[in-house]
PDB file of C-alpha atoms in Angstrom:
ATOM      1  CA  MET D   1     -20.291   8.855   2.576  1.00 91.00           C
ATOM      2  CA  THR D   2     -19.218   8.334  -1.010  1.00 95.00           C
ATOM      3  CA  THR D   3     -16.476   5.904  -1.904  1.00 97.00           C
ATOM      4  CA  GLN D   4     -14.166   8.844  -2.546  1.00 97.00           C
ATOM      5  CA  GLU D   5     -14.888  10.309   0.894  1.00 97.00           C
ATOM      6  CA  GLU D   6     -14.331   6.940   2.575  1.00 98.00           C
ATOM      7  CA  PHE D   7     -11.083   6.492   0.671  1.00 98.00           C
ATOM      8  CA  GLN D   8      -9.874   9.957   1.645  1.00 98.00           C
ATOM      9  CA  LYS D   9     -10.781   9.421   5.303  1.00 98.00           C
ATOM     10  CA  VAL D  10      -8.816   6.158   5.442  1.00 98.00           C
ATOM     11  CA  MET D  11      -5.907   7.749   3.597  1.00 98.00           C
ATOM     12  CA  GLY D  12      -5.918  10.604   6.101  1.00 98.00           C
ATOM     13  CA  ARG D  13      -5.399   8.106   8.907  1.00 98.00           C
ATOM     14  CA  CYS D  14      -2.579   6.394   6.994  1.00 98.00           C
ATOM     15  CA  ARG D  15      -0.948   9.733   6.225  1.00 98.00           C
ATOM     16  CA  SER D  16      -1.132  10.821   9.845  1.00 98.00           C
ATOM     17  CA  LEU D  17       0.802   7.726  10.921  1.00 98.00           C
ATOM     18  CA  PHE D  18       3.308   8.233   8.098  1.00 98.00           C
ATOM     19  CA  VAL D  19       3.949  11.832   9.192  1.00 98.00           C
ATOM     20  CA  ASP D  20       4.220  10.847  12.878  1.00 98.00           C
ATOM     21  CA  LYS D  21       6.736   8.117  12.055  1.00 97.00           C
ATOM     22  CA  MET D  22       8.670  10.539   9.873  1.00 96.00           C
ATOM     23  CA  HIS D  23       8.858  12.889  12.851  1.00 96.00           C
ATOM     24  CA  ASP D  24      10.367  10.089  14.948  1.00 97.00           C
ATOM     25  CA  TYR D  25      12.549   8.385  12.311  1.00 96.00           C
ATOM     26  CA  GLY D  26      13.010  10.921   9.536  1.00 94.00           C
ATOM     27  CA  THR D  27      13.137   9.441   6.062  1.00 96.00           C
ATOM     28  CA  ALA D  28      15.319   6.476   6.963  1.00 95.00           C
ATOM     29  CA  TRP D  29      13.042   4.377   4.711  1.00 96.00           C
ATOM     30  CA  ARG D  30      14.721   6.075   1.737  1.00 96.00           C
ATOM     31  CA  ILE D  31      17.559   3.564   1.998  1.00 95.00           C
ATOM     32  CA  LEU D  32      15.183   0.736   1.092  1.00 96.00           C
ATOM     33  CA  ARG D  33      15.178  -0.504  -2.470  1.00 96.00           C
ATOM     34  CA  PRO D  34      11.758  -1.161  -4.025  1.00 96.00           C
ATOM     35  CA  CYS D  35      12.338  -4.935  -3.772  1.00 97.00           C
ATOM     36  CA  SER D  36      12.816  -4.557   0.002  1.00 98.00           C
ATOM     37  CA  LEU D  37       9.559  -2.629   0.208  1.00 98.00           C
ATOM     38  CA  THR D  38       7.866  -5.403  -1.783  1.00 98.00           C
ATOM     39  CA  ASP D  39       9.102  -7.842   0.872  1.00 98.00           C
ATOM     40  CA  GLN D  40       7.746  -5.615   3.656  1.00 98.00           C
ATOM     41  CA  ILE D  41       4.346  -5.590   1.961  1.00 98.00           C
ATOM     42  CA  PHE D  42       4.535  -9.389   1.711  1.00 98.00           C
ATOM     43  CA  ILE D  43       5.263  -9.663   5.447  1.00 98.00           C
ATOM     44  CA  LYS D  44       2.262  -7.467   6.315  1.00 98.00           C
ATOM     45  CA  ALA D  45      -0.144  -9.258   3.946  1.00 98.00           C
ATOM     46  CA  ASN D  46       1.070 -12.683   5.039  1.00 98.00           C
ATOM     47  CA  ARG D  47       0.521 -11.740   8.699  1.00 97.00           C
ATOM     48  CA  ILE D  48      -3.036 -10.619   7.941  1.00 97.00           C
ATOM     49  CA  ARG D  49      -3.704 -13.935   6.192  1.00 97.00           C
ATOM     50  CA  THR D  50      -2.253 -15.865   9.134  1.00 96.00           C
ATOM     51  CA  LEU D  51      -4.407 -13.902  11.591  1.00 96.00           C
ATOM     52  CA  GLN D  52      -7.482 -14.517   9.453  1.00 96.00           C
ATOM     53  CA  GLN D  53      -6.767 -18.235   9.263  1.00 95.00           C
ATOM     54  CA  THR D  54      -5.788 -18.852  12.881  1.00 91.00           C
ATOM     55  CA  GLY D  55      -7.823 -16.170  14.638  1.00 86.00           C
ATOM     56  CA  GLU D  56      -4.932 -15.804  17.085  1.00 85.00           C
ATOM     57  CA  ALA D  57      -2.360 -13.034  17.462  1.00 81.00           C
ATOM     58  CA  LEU D  58       0.648 -13.417  19.747  1.00 83.00           C
ATOM     59  CA  VAL D  59       1.783  -9.863  18.991  1.00 83.00           C
ATOM     60  CA  ASP D  60      -0.598  -7.162  20.176  1.00 78.00           C
ATOM     61  CA  GLU D  61      -1.335  -5.697  16.757  1.00 84.00           C
ATOM     62  CA  GLY D  62      -4.325  -6.597  14.653  1.00 91.00           C
ATOM     63  CA  ILE D  63      -5.273  -6.552  11.014  1.00 96.00           C
ATOM     64  CA  VAL D  64      -5.978  -2.817  10.744  1.00 97.00           C
ATOM     65  CA  PRO D  65      -2.387  -1.693  11.515  1.00 97.00           C
ATOM     66  CA  GLU D  66      -1.090  -4.201   8.976  1.00 98.00           C
ATOM     67  CA  PHE D  67      -3.342  -2.809   6.213  1.00 98.00           C
ATOM     68  CA  ILE D  68      -2.195   0.712   7.140  1.00 98.00           C
ATOM     69  CA  GLY D  69       1.396  -0.525   6.899  1.00 98.00           C
ATOM     70  CA  ILE D  70       0.735  -1.894   3.411  1.00 98.00           C
ATOM     71  CA  VAL D  71      -0.716   1.447   2.310  1.00 98.00           C
ATOM     72  CA  ASN D  72       2.319   3.330   3.593  1.00 98.00           C
ATOM     73  CA  TYR D  73       4.862   0.863   2.220  1.00 98.00           C
ATOM     74  CA  CYS D  74       3.158   1.042  -1.197  1.00 98.00           C
ATOM     75  CA  LEU D  75       3.457   4.824  -1.191  1.00 98.00           C
ATOM     76  CA  MET D  76       7.093   4.623  -0.102  1.00 98.00           C
ATOM     77  CA  ALA D  77       7.704   2.170  -2.944  1.00 98.00           C
ATOM     78  CA  LEU D  78       6.070   4.486  -5.478  1.00 98.00           C
ATOM     79  CA  ILE D  79       8.280   7.311  -4.237  1.00 98.00           C
ATOM     80  CA  GLN D  80      11.362   5.094  -4.454  1.00 97.00           C
ATOM     81  CA  LEU D  81      10.496   4.079  -8.012  1.00 97.00           C
ATOM     82  CA  GLU D  82      10.484   7.754  -8.936  1.00 97.00           C
ATOM     83  CA  LEU D  83      13.507   8.945  -6.934  1.00 96.00           C
ATOM     84  CA  GLY D  84      15.604   5.809  -6.566  1.00 92.00           C
ATOM     85  CA  ASP D  85      16.915   4.683  -3.210  1.00 88.00           C
ATOM     86  CA  SER D  86      19.260   6.787  -1.104  1.00 91.00           C
ATOM     87  CA  GLU D  87      22.658   5.797   0.213  1.00 88.00           C
ATOM     88  CA  ASP D  88      22.028   7.089   3.732  1.00 85.00           C
ATOM     89  CA  GLY D  89      18.249   7.613   3.902  1.00 79.00           C
ATOM     90  CA  ARG D  90      18.521  11.247   4.946  1.00 82.00           C
ATOM     91  CA  ASP D  91      18.411  13.041   1.615  1.00 88.00           C
ATOM     92  CA  LEU D  92      14.713  13.932   1.543  1.00 94.00           C
ATOM     93  CA  PRO D  93      13.265  16.602   3.823  1.00 95.00           C
ATOM     94  CA  ASN D  94      10.125  15.495   5.673  1.00 96.00           C
ATOM     95  CA  ASP D  95       7.936  18.133   4.034  1.00 96.00           C
ATOM     96  CA  ARG D  96       9.027  17.045   0.541  1.00 97.00           C
ATOM     97  CA  ALA D  97       8.430  13.389   1.468  1.00 97.00           C
ATOM     98  CA  ALA D  98       4.926  14.292   2.671  1.00 98.00           C
ATOM     99  CA  ALA D  99       4.246  16.165  -0.581  1.00 98.00           C
ATOM    100  CA  LEU D 100       5.373  13.144  -2.629  1.00 98.00           C
ATOM    101  CA  TYR D 101       3.208  10.912  -0.420  1.00 98.00           C
ATOM    102  CA  ASP D 102       0.210  13.135  -1.202  1.00 98.00           C
ATOM    103  CA  GLU D 103       0.997  13.134  -4.932  1.00 98.00           C
ATOM    104  CA  LYS D 104       1.187   9.335  -5.094  1.00 98.00           C
ATOM    105  CA  ALA D 105      -1.912   8.916  -2.893  1.00 98.00           C
ATOM    106  CA  GLU D 106      -3.843  11.204  -5.246  1.00 98.00           C
ATOM    107  CA  ALA D 107      -2.764   9.071  -8.218  1.00 98.00           C
ATOM    108  CA  CYS D 108      -3.993   5.950  -6.395  1.00 98.00           C
ATOM    109  CA  LEU D 109      -7.311   7.638  -5.621  1.00 98.00           C
ATOM    110  CA  ASN D 110      -7.755   8.627  -9.265  1.00 98.00           C
ATOM    111  CA  LEU D 111      -6.978   5.075 -10.414  1.00 97.00           C
ATOM    112  CA  MET D 112      -9.445   3.668  -7.886  1.00 98.00           C
ATOM    113  CA  LEU D 113     -12.176   6.067  -9.032  1.00 97.00           C
ATOM    114  CA  ARG D 114     -11.713   5.061 -12.688  1.00 97.00           C
ATOM    115  CA  LYS D 115     -11.692   1.348 -11.913  1.00 97.00           C
ATOM    116  CA  ASN D 116     -14.536   1.685  -9.414  1.00 96.00           C
ATOM    117  CA  HIS D 117     -16.635   3.343 -12.103  1.00 95.00           C
ATOM    118  CA  ASP D 118     -15.972   0.535 -14.572  1.00 97.00           C
ATOM    119  CA  TYR D 119     -16.424  -2.296 -12.038  1.00 96.00           C
ATOM    120  CA  GLY D 120     -19.524  -0.812 -10.396  1.00 95.00           C
ATOM    121  CA  GLU D 121     -18.257  -0.939  -6.806  1.00 95.00           C
ATOM    122  CA  ALA D 122     -17.907  -4.726  -6.936  1.00 97.00           C
ATOM    123  CA  TRP D 123     -15.331  -4.459  -4.125  1.00 96.00           C
ATOM    124  CA  ARG D 124     -18.159  -3.780  -1.660  1.00 96.00           C
ATOM    125  CA  SER D 125     -19.396  -7.356  -2.154  1.00 97.00           C
ATOM    126  CA  MET D 126     -15.976  -8.896  -1.649  1.00 97.00           C
ATOM    127  CA  ARG D 127     -14.578 -10.397   1.538  1.00 97.00           C
ATOM    128  CA  VAL D 128     -11.622  -8.797   3.321  1.00 97.00           C
ATOM    129  CA  SER D 129      -9.823 -12.134   2.932  1.00 97.00           C
ATOM    130  CA  SER D 130     -10.071 -11.743  -0.850  1.00 98.00           C
ATOM    131  CA  TYR D 131      -8.286  -8.390  -0.682  1.00 98.00           C
ATOM    132  CA  VAL D 132      -5.465 -10.074   1.216  1.00 98.00           C
ATOM    133  CA  ASP D 133      -5.211 -12.865  -1.348  1.00 98.00           C
ATOM    134  CA  LEU D 134      -5.177 -10.312  -4.179  1.00 98.00           C
ATOM    135  CA  ILE D 135      -2.453  -8.319  -2.419  1.00 98.00           C
ATOM    136  CA  LEU D 136      -0.355 -11.453  -2.023  1.00 98.00           C
ATOM    137  CA  MET D 137      -0.869 -12.321  -5.703  1.00 98.00           C
ATOM    138  CA  LYS D 138       0.227  -8.774  -6.646  1.00 98.00           C
ATOM    139  CA  VAL D 139       3.292  -9.151  -4.391  1.00 98.00           C
ATOM    140  CA  PHE D 140       4.288 -12.345  -6.200  1.00 98.00           C
ATOM    141  CA  ARG D 141       3.707 -10.670  -9.567  1.00 97.00           C
ATOM    142  CA  THR D 142       5.826  -7.721  -8.472  1.00 98.00           C
ATOM    143  CA  LYS D 143       8.631 -10.015  -7.305  1.00 97.00           C
ATOM    144  CA  GLN D 144       8.583 -11.745 -10.690  1.00 97.00           C
ATOM    145  CA  ILE D 145       8.794  -8.398 -12.507  1.00 97.00           C
ATOM    146  CA  GLU D 146      11.648  -7.370 -10.196  1.00 96.00           C
ATOM    147  CA  ASP D 147      13.421 -10.649 -10.951  1.00 96.00           C
ATOM    148  CA  LEU D 148      12.985  -9.872 -14.661  1.00 95.00           C
ATOM    149  CA  GLN D 149      14.523  -6.447 -13.982  1.00 93.00           C
ATOM    150  CA  GLY D 150      11.347  -4.823 -15.294  1.00 91.00           C
ATOM    151  CA  LYS D 151      11.627  -6.459 -18.713  1.00 91.00           C
ATOM    152  CA  THR D 152       8.081  -7.729 -19.233  1.00 92.00           C
ATOM    153  CA  ARG D 153       6.005  -8.537 -22.282  1.00 93.00           C
ATOM    154  CA  VAL D 154       2.486  -7.547 -21.248  1.00 94.00           C
ATOM    155  CA  SER D 155       2.538  -6.494 -17.599  1.00 90.00           C
ATOM    156  CA  GLU D 156       1.236  -3.151 -16.364  1.00 89.00           C
ATOM    157  CA  GLY D 157       4.493  -2.837 -14.434  1.00 93.00           C
ATOM    158  CA  ILE D 158       5.597  -2.528 -10.846  1.00 97.00           C
ATOM    159  CA  ALA D 159       4.005   0.855 -10.074  1.00 97.00           C
ATOM    160  CA  ALA D 160       0.576  -0.376 -11.188  1.00 97.00           C
ATOM    161  CA  ASN D 161       0.886  -3.362  -8.858  1.00 98.00           C
ATOM    162  CA  TYR D 162       1.787  -1.133  -5.897  1.00 98.00           C
ATOM    163  CA  MET D 163      -1.202   1.079  -6.679  1.00 98.00           C
ATOM    164  CA  ASP D 164      -3.538  -1.926  -6.793  1.00 98.00           C
ATOM    165  CA  MET D 165      -2.151  -3.268  -3.495  1.00 98.00           C
ATOM    166  CA  LEU D 166      -2.746   0.107  -1.887  1.00 98.00           C
ATOM    167  CA  ASN D 167      -6.293   0.286  -3.198  1.00 98.00           C
ATOM    168  CA  TYR D 168      -7.107  -3.252  -2.007  1.00 98.00           C
ATOM    169  CA  SER D 169      -5.758  -2.294   1.420  1.00 98.00           C
ATOM    170  CA  VAL D 170      -7.940   0.806   1.550  1.00 98.00           C
ATOM    171  CA  PHE D 171     -10.959  -1.294   0.558  1.00 98.00           C
ATOM    172  CA  GLY D 172     -10.110  -3.667   3.406  1.00 98.00           C
ATOM    173  CA  LEU D 173      -9.854  -0.790   5.855  1.00 98.00           C
ATOM    174  CA  ILE D 174     -13.190   0.615   4.688  1.00 98.00           C
ATOM    175  CA  GLN D 175     -14.823  -2.813   5.042  1.00 97.00           C
ATOM    176  CA  LEU D 176     -13.376  -3.092   8.547  1.00 97.00           C
ATOM    177  CA  GLY D 177     -15.085   0.176   9.493  1.00 93.00           C
ATOM    178  CA  GLU D 178     -12.050   2.478   9.447  1.00 95.00           C
ATOM    179  CA  ALA D 179     -13.822   5.138   7.352  1.00 88.00           C
ATOM    180  CA  LYS D 180     -16.414   5.866  10.015  1.00 86.00           C
TER     181      LYS D 180
END
């Protein structure tokens, strides 16, 4: 499979979970502000790092579901950056949320393809632990930009950081065999 095909296969799995959760919960996530989504991504990435370092999980969920969670929280955050948060979390029909999810996922794929071209698939030689560290670094960068209320001097901005975190998560999932 090509990198694009692997990416799309992993994203299909993430999307399926997103749609299933939307069936059960609706779009309650719409009430979350982007900074809250940044914190959720931090929790997921920090748990992966802890599991990698200790090799022990007391909750019966492994690394793969946490990477999938990061992907989905990043897409929710990108949607929230565009739409703003909702007062009651029920203002977005599921089909429109799924369409926005697809739109943002496509943008992340296109970014990955451009960067992958320029970097020559260097990600394939990286360790999964490095993706986690990079995600955590991007979380801390995002928190700093949020604290600055988006007023930066040279940063790519919050959306670019979410897109990178998503792409690192997909790389991790591919490396863990989730594209097979």
